[in-house]
């Protein structure tokens, strides 16, 4: 029997959400933060597709969606913010906030190749921000991208770079903190077409 523990995909983001939630509980922002763990992403984004159409709060009250997927591997100084460039960008305001948070915190060199529509992995379309973005909710996707142990039994905790995971967690938290306290909601861009 082979076990696929999925330490990076996607236990890393599940782990990151816990200290972020504790930080928001200890010092709440002016806006509420809702933490959602989706299931069945690998089966066609089933959890996020269902929840995005059955939200527990009115959809109009969702200011933005911050999605993380695979945030604990690869170059410690590099990360990707998918949904940050055309044609995948649906909110320039949200992208500006995420980039500001990066500059205030981890200062990653942002890899823009993974957000290109011609990228062979088509990665923007394979994670849980997508159903929200398609519903016109400002959305971005934080990731340290794929690696050779992706979807293999070797995706184990001992291969996680915990400093990288800490830096990614810091970046997501800082982005959320700005969103939770900015009196102006990020605007959605008009006429965004995601398909390539």
Tab-separated table of N, CA and C in Angstrom, residues 42-175:
chain	number	residue	atom	x	y	z
A	42	UNK	N	-8.734	18.129	-5.964
A	42	UNK	CA	-8.165	17.273	-7.007
A	42	UNK	C	-9.233	16.602	-7.865
A	43	UNK	N	-10.475	16.638	-7.428
A	43	UNK	CA	-11.555	16.017	-8.185
A	43	UNK	C	-12.347	17.038	-8.984
A	44	UNK	N	-11.745	18.174	-9.234
A	44	UNK	CA	-12.414	19.195	-10.043
A	44	UNK	C	-12.908	20.376	-9.230
A	45	UNK	N	-12.166	20.724	-8.167
A	45	UNK	CA	-12.510	21.883	-7.318
A	45	UNK	C	-13.915	21.739	-6.722
A	46	UNK	N	-14.288	20.512	-6.361
A	46	UNK	CA	-15.664	20.270	-5.924
A	46	UNK	C	-16.025	21.076	-4.682
A	47	UNK	N	-15.134	21.112	-3.680
A	47	UNK	CA	-15.438	21.836	-2.452
A	47	UNK	C	-15.579	23.328	-2.665
A	48	UNK	N	-14.642	23.929	-3.371
A	48	UNK	CA	-14.703	25.381	-3.589
A	48	UNK	C	-15.830	25.750	-4.552
A	49	UNK	N	-16.116	24.887	-5.521
A	49	UNK	CA	-17.250	25.167	-6.403
A	49	UNK	C	-18.555	25.144	-5.617
A	50	UNK	N	-18.691	24.173	-4.709
A	50	UNK	CA	-19.917	24.093	-3.915
A	50	UNK	C	-20.011	25.274	-2.966
A	51	UNK	N	-18.940	25.529	-2.209
A	51	UNK	CA	-19.023	26.585	-1.198
A	51	UNK	C	-19.207	27.962	-1.840
A	52	UNK	N	-18.540	28.212	-2.952
A	52	UNK	CA	-18.661	29.534	-3.587
A	52	UNK	C	-20.085	29.813	-4.052
A	53	UNK	N	-20.865	28.770	-4.263
A	53	UNK	CA	-22.266	28.979	-4.656
A	53	UNK	C	-23.244	28.755	-3.496
A	54	UNK	N	-22.707	28.418	-2.294
A	54	UNK	CA	-23.535	28.225	-1.092
A	54	UNK	C	-22.849	28.865	0.122
A	55	UNK	N	-22.366	30.075	-0.023
A	55	UNK	CA	-21.583	30.702	1.044
A	55	UNK	C	-22.416	30.872	2.312
A	56	UNK	N	-21.735	30.817	3.456
A	56	UNK	CA	-22.415	30.967	4.748
A	56	UNK	C	-22.634	32.429	5.120
A	57	UNK	N	-22.089	33.326	4.334
A	57	UNK	CA	-22.362	34.761	4.461
A	57	UNK	C	-22.819	35.248	3.091
A	58	UNK	N	-23.506	36.370	3.013
A	58	UNK	CA	-23.909	36.858	1.686
A	58	UNK	C	-22.692	37.075	0.779
A	59	UNK	N	-22.796	36.609	-0.444
A	59	UNK	CA	-21.678	36.737	-1.381
A	59	UNK	C	-21.220	38.181	-1.529
A	60	UNK	N	-22.149	39.123	-1.469
A	60	UNK	CA	-21.800	40.539	-1.631
A	60	UNK	C	-20.885	41.039	-0.514
A	61	UNK	N	-20.835	40.310	0.611
A	61	UNK	CA	-20.008	40.712	1.739
A	61	UNK	C	-18.584	40.156	1.666
A	62	UNK	N	-18.309	39.329	0.675
A	62	UNK	CA	-16.946	38.787	0.525
A	62	UNK	C	-16.103	39.839	-0.195
A	63	UNK	N	-15.118	40.356	0.516
A	63	UNK	CA	-14.272	41.430	-0.020
A	63	UNK	C	-13.217	40.865	-0.970
A	64	UNK	N	-12.634	39.730	-0.608
A	64	UNK	CA	-11.594	39.119	-1.437
A	64	UNK	C	-11.376	37.686	-0.982
A	65	UNK	N	-10.783	36.897	-1.855
A	65	UNK	CA	-10.406	35.520	-1.543
A	65	UNK	C	-8.899	35.398	-1.697
A	66	UNK	N	-8.251	34.902	-0.623
A	66	UNK	CA	-6.820	34.616	-0.642
A	66	UNK	C	-6.669	33.105	-0.588
A	67	UNK	N	-6.166	32.531	-1.639
A	67	UNK	CA	-6.002	31.077	-1.725
A	67	UNK	C	-4.526	30.739	-1.663
A	68	UNK	N	-4.205	29.697	-0.932
A	68	UNK	CA	-2.837	29.180	-0.915
A	68	UNK	C	-2.841	27.715	-1.304
A	69	UNK	N	-1.848	27.312	-2.063
A	69	UNK	CA	-1.737	25.915	-2.483
A	69	UNK	C	-0.264	25.623	-2.735
A	70	UNK	N	0.288	24.696	-1.959
A	70	UNK	CA	1.701	24.326	-2.090
A	70	UNK	C	2.587	25.532	-1.794
A	71	UNK	N	2.847	25.774	-0.514
A	71	UNK	CA	3.589	26.974	-0.127
A	71	UNK	C	4.845	26.666	0.688
A	72	UNK	N	5.383	25.442	0.551
A	72	UNK	CA	6.509	25.083	1.397
A	72	UNK	C	7.721	24.507	0.714
A	73	UNK	N	7.922	24.779	-0.563
A	73	UNK	CA	9.065	24.173	-1.263
A	73	UNK	C	9.710	25.192	-2.207
A	74	UNK	N	10.759	24.720	-2.858
A	74	UNK	CA	11.481	25.450	-3.907
A	74	UNK	C	12.275	26.629	-3.349
A	75	UNK	N	12.769	27.476	-4.227
A	75	UNK	CA	13.678	28.572	-3.866
A	75	UNK	C	13.103	29.423	-2.733
A	76	UNK	N	13.864	29.576	-1.675
A	76	UNK	CA	13.375	30.278	-0.488
A	76	UNK	C	13.069	31.744	-0.747
A	77	UNK	N	13.660	32.308	-1.769
A	77	UNK	CA	13.461	33.729	-2.056
A	77	UNK	C	12.496	33.978	-3.204
A	78	UNK	N	11.835	32.933	-3.677
A	78	UNK	CA	10.954	33.082	-4.837
A	78	UNK	C	9.586	32.477	-4.550
A	79	UNK	N	8.551	33.121	-5.050
A	79	UNK	CA	7.180	32.623	-4.932
A	79	UNK	C	6.388	33.154	-6.121
A	80	UNK	N	5.171	32.683	-6.241
A	80	UNK	CA	4.309	33.144	-7.333
A	80	UNK	C	2.979	33.632	-6.766
A	81	UNK	N	2.453	34.652	-7.400
A	81	UNK	CA	1.128	35.184	-7.072
A	81	UNK	C	0.301	35.053	-8.341
A	82	UNK	N	-0.468	33.977	-8.431
A	82	UNK	CA	-1.280	33.767	-9.620
A	82	UNK	C	-2.555	34.597	-9.519
A	83	UNK	N	-2.972	35.089	-10.669
A	83	UNK	CA	-4.071	36.044	-10.696
A	83	UNK	C	-3.557	37.466	-10.596
A	84	UNK	N	-2.249	37.632	-10.821
A	84	UNK	CA	-1.652	38.969	-10.688
A	84	UNK	C	-1.347	39.629	-12.026
A	85	UNK	N	-1.524	38.891	-13.106
A	85	UNK	CA	-1.272	39.471	-14.424
A	85	UNK	C	-2.398	39.079	-15.378
A	86	UNK	N	-2.598	39.905	-16.375
A	86	UNK	CA	-3.603	39.631	-17.391
A	86	UNK	C	-3.203	38.370	-18.161
A	87	UNK	N	-4.135	37.519	-18.516
A	87	UNK	CA	-5.580	37.643	-18.439
A	87	UNK	C	-6.197	37.084	-17.151
A	88	UNK	N	-5.373	36.670	-16.182
A	88	UNK	CA	-5.897	36.051	-14.960
A	88	UNK	C	-6.227	37.053	-13.862
A	89	UNK	N	-5.719	38.252	-13.964
A	89	UNK	CA	-5.955	39.260	-12.926
A	89	UNK	C	-7.410	39.729	-12.971
A	90	UNK	N	-8.097	39.664	-11.816
A	90	UNK	CA	-9.465	40.180	-11.803
A	90	UNK	C	-9.629	41.377	-10.867
A	91	UNK	N	-8.542	41.753	-10.145
A	91	UNK	CA	-8.582	42.937	-9.298
A	91	UNK	C	-7.176	43.508	-9.141
A	92	UNK	N	-6.925	44.618	-9.822
A	92	UNK	CA	-5.631	45.292	-9.683
A	92	UNK	C	-5.421	45.775	-8.255
A	93	UNK	N	-6.513	46.172	-7.599
A	93	UNK	CA	-6.417	46.640	-6.211
A	93	UNK	C	-5.906	45.529	-5.306
A	94	UNK	N	-6.455	44.333	-5.455
A	94	UNK	CA	-6.035	43.207	-4.626
A	94	UNK	C	-4.583	42.838	-4.905
A	95	UNK	N	-4.195	42.839	-6.155
A	95	UNK	CA	-2.807	42.527	-6.515
A	95	UNK	C	-1.860	43.556	-5.897
A	96	UNK	N	-2.241	44.826	-5.939
A	96	UNK	CA	-1.419	45.875	-5.333
A	96	UNK	C	-1.249	45.635	-3.837
A	97	UNK	N	-2.321	45.235	-3.165
A	97	UNK	CA	-2.267	44.944	-1.732
A	97	UNK	C	-1.335	43.766	-1.459
A	98	UNK	N	-1.461	42.693	-2.233
A	98	UNK	CA	-0.603	41.521	-2.042
A	98	UNK	C	0.866	41.856	-2.297
A	99	UNK	N	1.126	42.682	-3.294
A	99	UNK	CA	2.517	43.079	-3.573
A	99	UNK	C	3.061	43.992	-2.480
A	100	UNK	N	2.219	44.870	-1.950
A	100	UNK	CA	2.628	45.716	-0.827
A	100	UNK	C	2.968	44.856	0.390
A	101	UNK	N	2.145	43.853	0.668
A	101	UNK	CA	2.402	42.945	1.790
A	101	UNK	C	3.709	42.189	1.589
A	102	UNK	N	3.996	41.800	0.364
A	102	UNK	CA	5.262	41.127	0.069
A	102	UNK	C	6.440	42.055	0.348
A	103	UNK	N	6.324	43.310	-0.062
A	103	UNK	CA	7.419	44.263	0.160
A	103	UNK	C	7.616	44.578	1.634
A	104	UNK	N	6.525	44.582	2.408
A	104	UNK	CA	6.617	44.839	3.845
A	104	UNK	C	7.181	43.643	4.602
A	105	UNK	N	7.001	42.458	4.056
A	105	UNK	CA	7.381	41.248	4.778
A	105	UNK	C	8.481	40.455	4.106
A	106	UNK	N	8.127	39.345	3.440
A	106	UNK	CA	9.147	38.398	2.981
A	106	UNK	C	9.993	38.860	1.801
A	107	UNK	N	9.501	39.814	1.026
A	107	UNK	CA	10.249	40.345	-0.132
A	107	UNK	C	10.648	39.248	-1.133
A	108	UNK	N	9.685	38.421	-1.493
A	108	UNK	CA	9.919	37.399	-2.506
A	108	UNK	C	10.162	38.037	-3.870
A	109	UNK	N	11.007	37.412	-4.649
A	109	UNK	CA	11.103	37.693	-6.079
A	109	UNK	C	9.931	36.936	-6.705
A	110	UNK	N	8.996	37.671	-7.297
A	110	UNK	CA	7.774	37.033	-7.792
A	110	UNK	C	7.975	36.439	-9.182
A	111	UNK	N	7.727	35.158	-9.274
A	111	UNK	CA	7.819	34.407	-10.524
A	111	UNK	C	6.538	34.643	-11.317
A	112	UNK	N	6.643	35.282	-12.466
A	112	UNK	CA	5.456	35.602	-13.272
A	112	UNK	C	5.172	34.555	-14.358
A	113	UNK	N	6.087	33.619	-14.553
A	113	UNK	CA	5.907	32.635	-15.621
A	113	UNK	C	4.696	31.739	-15.385
A	114	UNK	N	4.438	31.384	-14.114
A	114	UNK	CA	3.358	30.444	-13.807
A	114	UNK	C	1.981	31.054	-14.005
A	115	UNK	N	1.898	32.370	-14.134
A	115	UNK	CA	0.612	33.031	-14.333
A	115	UNK	C	0.302	33.274	-15.805
A	116	UNK	N	1.216	32.903	-16.662
A	116	UNK	CA	0.999	33.125	-18.097
A	116	UNK	C	-0.002	32.102	-18.639
A	117	UNK	N	-0.917	32.528	-19.504
A	117	UNK	CA	-1.920	31.585	-20.026
A	117	UNK	C	-1.315	30.454	-20.848
A	118	UNK	N	-0.120	30.660	-21.401
A	118	UNK	CA	0.505	29.606	-22.200
A	118	UNK	C	1.357	28.645	-21.364
A	119	UNK	N	1.414	28.863	-20.027
A	119	UNK	CA	2.209	27.950	-19.202
A	119	UNK	C	1.625	26.538	-19.317
A	120	UNK	N	2.474	25.520	-19.550
A	120	UNK	CA	1.955	24.171	-19.813
A	120	UNK	C	1.203	23.541	-18.635
A	121	UNK	N	1.455	23.989	-17.417
A	121	UNK	CA	0.762	23.407	-16.261
A	121	UNK	C	-0.639	23.976	-16.067
A	122	UNK	N	-0.946	25.122	-16.702
A	122	UNK	CA	-2.301	25.683	-16.616
A	122	UNK	C	-2.714	25.818	-15.144
A	123	UNK	N	-1.740	26.214	-14.297
A	123	UNK	CA	-1.875	26.110	-12.842
A	123	UNK	C	-2.937	27.043	-12.264
A	124	UNK	N	-3.143	28.195	-12.872
A	124	UNK	CA	-4.146	29.140	-12.370
A	124	UNK	C	-5.518	28.482	-12.265
A	125	UNK	N	-5.804	27.552	-13.159
A	125	UNK	CA	-7.137	26.944	-13.236
A	125	UNK	C	-7.285	25.694	-12.373
A	126	UNK	N	-6.267	25.390	-11.545
A	126	UNK	CA	-6.271	24.123	-10.820
A	126	UNK	C	-6.341	24.286	-9.306
A	127	UNK	N	-6.752	25.456	-8.820
A	127	UNK	CA	-6.835	25.619	-7.374
A	127	UNK	C	-8.095	26.380	-6.973
A	128	UNK	N	-8.330	26.449	-5.649
A	128	UNK	CA	-9.649	26.793	-5.124
A	128	UNK	C	-10.061	28.263	-5.185
A	129	UNK	N	-9.222	29.139	-5.662
A	129	UNK	CA	-9.634	30.537	-5.867
A	129	UNK	C	-10.520	30.667	-7.106
A	130	UNK	N	-10.376	29.734	-8.038
A	130	UNK	CA	-10.994	29.877	-9.362
A	130	UNK	C	-12.516	30.032	-9.323
A	131	UNK	N	-13.266	29.208	-8.586
A	131	UNK	CA	-14.725	29.407	-8.600
A	131	UNK	C	-15.144	30.793	-8.090
A	132	UNK	N	-14.388	31.345	-7.147
A	132	UNK	CA	-14.703	32.682	-6.636
A	132	UNK	C	-14.384	33.744	-7.686
A	133	UNK	N	-13.235	33.601	-8.317
A	133	UNK	CA	-12.851	34.558	-9.362
A	133	UNK	C	-13.883	34.562	-10.484
A	134	UNK	N	-14.366	33.384	-10.836
A	134	UNK	CA	-15.375	33.299	-11.895
A	134	UNK	C	-16.698	33.924	-11.481
A	135	UNK	N	-16.932	34.065	-10.178
A	135	UNK	CA	-18.154	34.701	-9.679
A	135	UNK	C	-17.963	36.212	-9.501
A	136	UNK	N	-16.796	36.727	-9.905
A	136	UNK	CA	-16.558	38.161	-9.822
A	136	UNK	C	-16.098	38.635	-8.453
A	137	UNK	N	-15.465	37.754	-7.686
A	137	UNK	CA	-14.914	38.119	-6.383
A	137	UNK	C	-13.401	38.288	-6.546
A	138	UNK	N	-12.832	39.405	-6.105
A	138	UNK	CA	-11.376	39.577	-6.205
A	138	UNK	C	-10.649	38.389	-5.571
A	139	UNK	N	-9.741	37.777	-6.330
A	139	UNK	CA	-9.099	36.543	-5.879
A	139	UNK	C	-7.654	36.472	-6.345
A	140	UNK	N	-6.785	35.970	-5.466
A	140	UNK	CA	-5.398	35.677	-5.830
A	140	UNK	C	-5.000	34.332	-5.238
A	141	UNK	N	-3.917	33.793	-5.758
A	141	UNK	CA	-3.458	32.449	-5.439
A	141	UNK	C	-1.970	32.521	-5.109
A	142	UNK	N	-1.627	32.268	-3.833
A	142	UNK	CA	-0.244	32.263	-3.353
A	142	UNK	C	0.316	30.844	-3.472
A	143	UNK	N	1.494	30.705	-4.072
A	143	UNK	CA	2.078	29.378	-4.233
A	143	UNK	C	3.594	29.452	-4.379
A	144	UNK	N	4.243	28.372	-3.992
A	144	UNK	CA	5.672	28.241	-4.297
A	144	UNK	C	5.865	27.244	-5.439
A	145	UNK	N	4.812	26.943	-6.136
A	145	UNK	CA	4.700	26.159	-7.375
A	145	UNK	C	5.103	24.687	-7.216
A	146	UNK	N	5.039	23.973	-8.331
A	146	UNK	CA	5.229	22.526	-8.336
A	146	UNK	C	6.696	22.137	-8.142
A	147	UNK	N	6.892	20.866	-7.822
A	147	UNK	CA	8.232	20.296	-7.675
A	147	UNK	C	8.168	18.826	-8.061
A	148	UNK	N	9.306	18.165	-8.077
A	148	UNK	CA	9.367	16.789	-8.591
A	148	UNK	C	8.615	15.783	-7.729
A	149	UNK	N	8.297	16.127	-6.472
A	149	UNK	CA	7.581	15.195	-5.596
A	149	UNK	C	6.075	15.470	-5.538
A	150	UNK	N	5.623	16.398	-6.347
A	150	UNK	CA	4.195	16.706	-6.459
A	150	UNK	C	3.427	15.461	-6.884
A	151	UNK	N	2.358	15.154	-6.161
A	151	UNK	CA	1.502	13.988	-6.429
A	151	UNK	C	2.289	12.684	-6.432
A	152	UNK	N	3.248	12.577	-5.507
A	152	UNK	CA	3.973	11.317	-5.315
A	152	UNK	C	3.986	10.992	-3.817
A	153	UNK	N	4.306	9.753	-3.460
A	153	UNK	CA	4.401	9.399	-2.043
A	153	UNK	C	5.574	10.094	-1.339
A	154	UNK	N	6.460	10.739	-2.084
A	154	UNK	CA	7.604	11.420	-1.478
A	154	UNK	C	7.270	12.828	-0.982
A	155	UNK	N	6.039	13.275	-1.163
A	155	UNK	CA	5.639	14.599	-0.648
A	155	UNK	C	5.399	14.451	0.858
A	156	UNK	N	6.495	14.435	1.614
A	156	UNK	CA	6.499	14.149	3.043
A	156	UNK	C	6.966	15.371	3.848
A	157	UNK	N	6.608	15.427	5.138
A	157	UNK	CA	6.960	16.588	5.969
A	157	UNK	C	8.454	16.899	6.016
A	158	UNK	N	9.301	15.871	5.975
A	158	UNK	CA	10.749	16.144	6.066
A	158	UNK	C	11.284	16.903	4.857
A	159	UNK	N	10.495	16.989	3.789
A	159	UNK	CA	10.933	17.727	2.602
A	159	UNK	C	10.431	19.171	2.561
A	160	UNK	N	9.642	19.559	3.557
A	160	UNK	CA	9.148	20.934	3.620
A	160	UNK	C	10.253	21.857	4.099
A	161	UNK	N	10.379	22.992	3.465
A	161	UNK	CA	11.294	24.049	3.914
A	161	UNK	C	10.480	24.945	4.854
A	162	UNK	N	10.672	24.756	6.147
A	162	UNK	CA	9.823	25.444	7.115
A	162	UNK	C	10.082	26.947	7.164
A	163	UNK	N	11.267	27.392	6.805
A	163	UNK	CA	11.501	28.831	6.702
A	163	UNK	C	10.705	29.404	5.532
A	164	UNK	N	10.679	28.687	4.427
A	164	UNK	CA	9.881	29.120	3.277
A	164	UNK	C	8.403	29.152	3.655
A	165	UNK	N	7.928	28.122	4.341
A	165	UNK	CA	6.537	28.075	4.774
A	165	UNK	C	6.224	29.253	5.694
A	166	UNK	N	7.145	29.585	6.580
A	166	UNK	CA	6.950	30.735	7.475
A	166	UNK	C	6.830	32.025	6.673
A	167	UNK	N	7.697	32.193	5.687
A	167	UNK	CA	7.666	33.411	4.870
A	167	UNK	C	6.371	33.511	4.063
A	168	UNK	N	5.907	32.388	3.521
A	168	UNK	CA	4.656	32.402	2.767
A	168	UNK	C	3.475	32.709	3.686
A	169	UNK	N	3.488	32.133	4.881
A	169	UNK	CA	2.429	32.390	5.866
A	169	UNK	C	2.394	33.862	6.235
A	170	UNK	N	3.566	34.435	6.441
A	170	UNK	CA	3.677	35.860	6.761
A	170	UNK	C	3.087	36.714	5.645
A	171	UNK	N	3.375	36.352	4.414
A	171	UNK	CA	2.878	37.108	3.261
A	171	UNK	C	1.349	37.059	3.177
A	172	UNK	N	0.801	35.863	3.346
A	172	UNK	CA	-0.658	35.727	3.283
A	172	UNK	C	-1.310	36.490	4.432
A	173	UNK	N	-0.740	36.367	5.631
A	173	UNK	CA	-1.293	37.092	6.787
A	173	UNK	C	-1.264	38.597	6.546
A	174	UNK	N	-0.141	39.118	6.107
A	174	UNK	CA	-0.014	40.568	5.881
A	174	UNK	C	-1.026	41.050	4.839
A	175	UNK	N	-1.230	40.250	3.794
A	175	UNK	CA	-2.222	40.620	2.774
A	175	UNK	C	-3.612	40.667	3.394
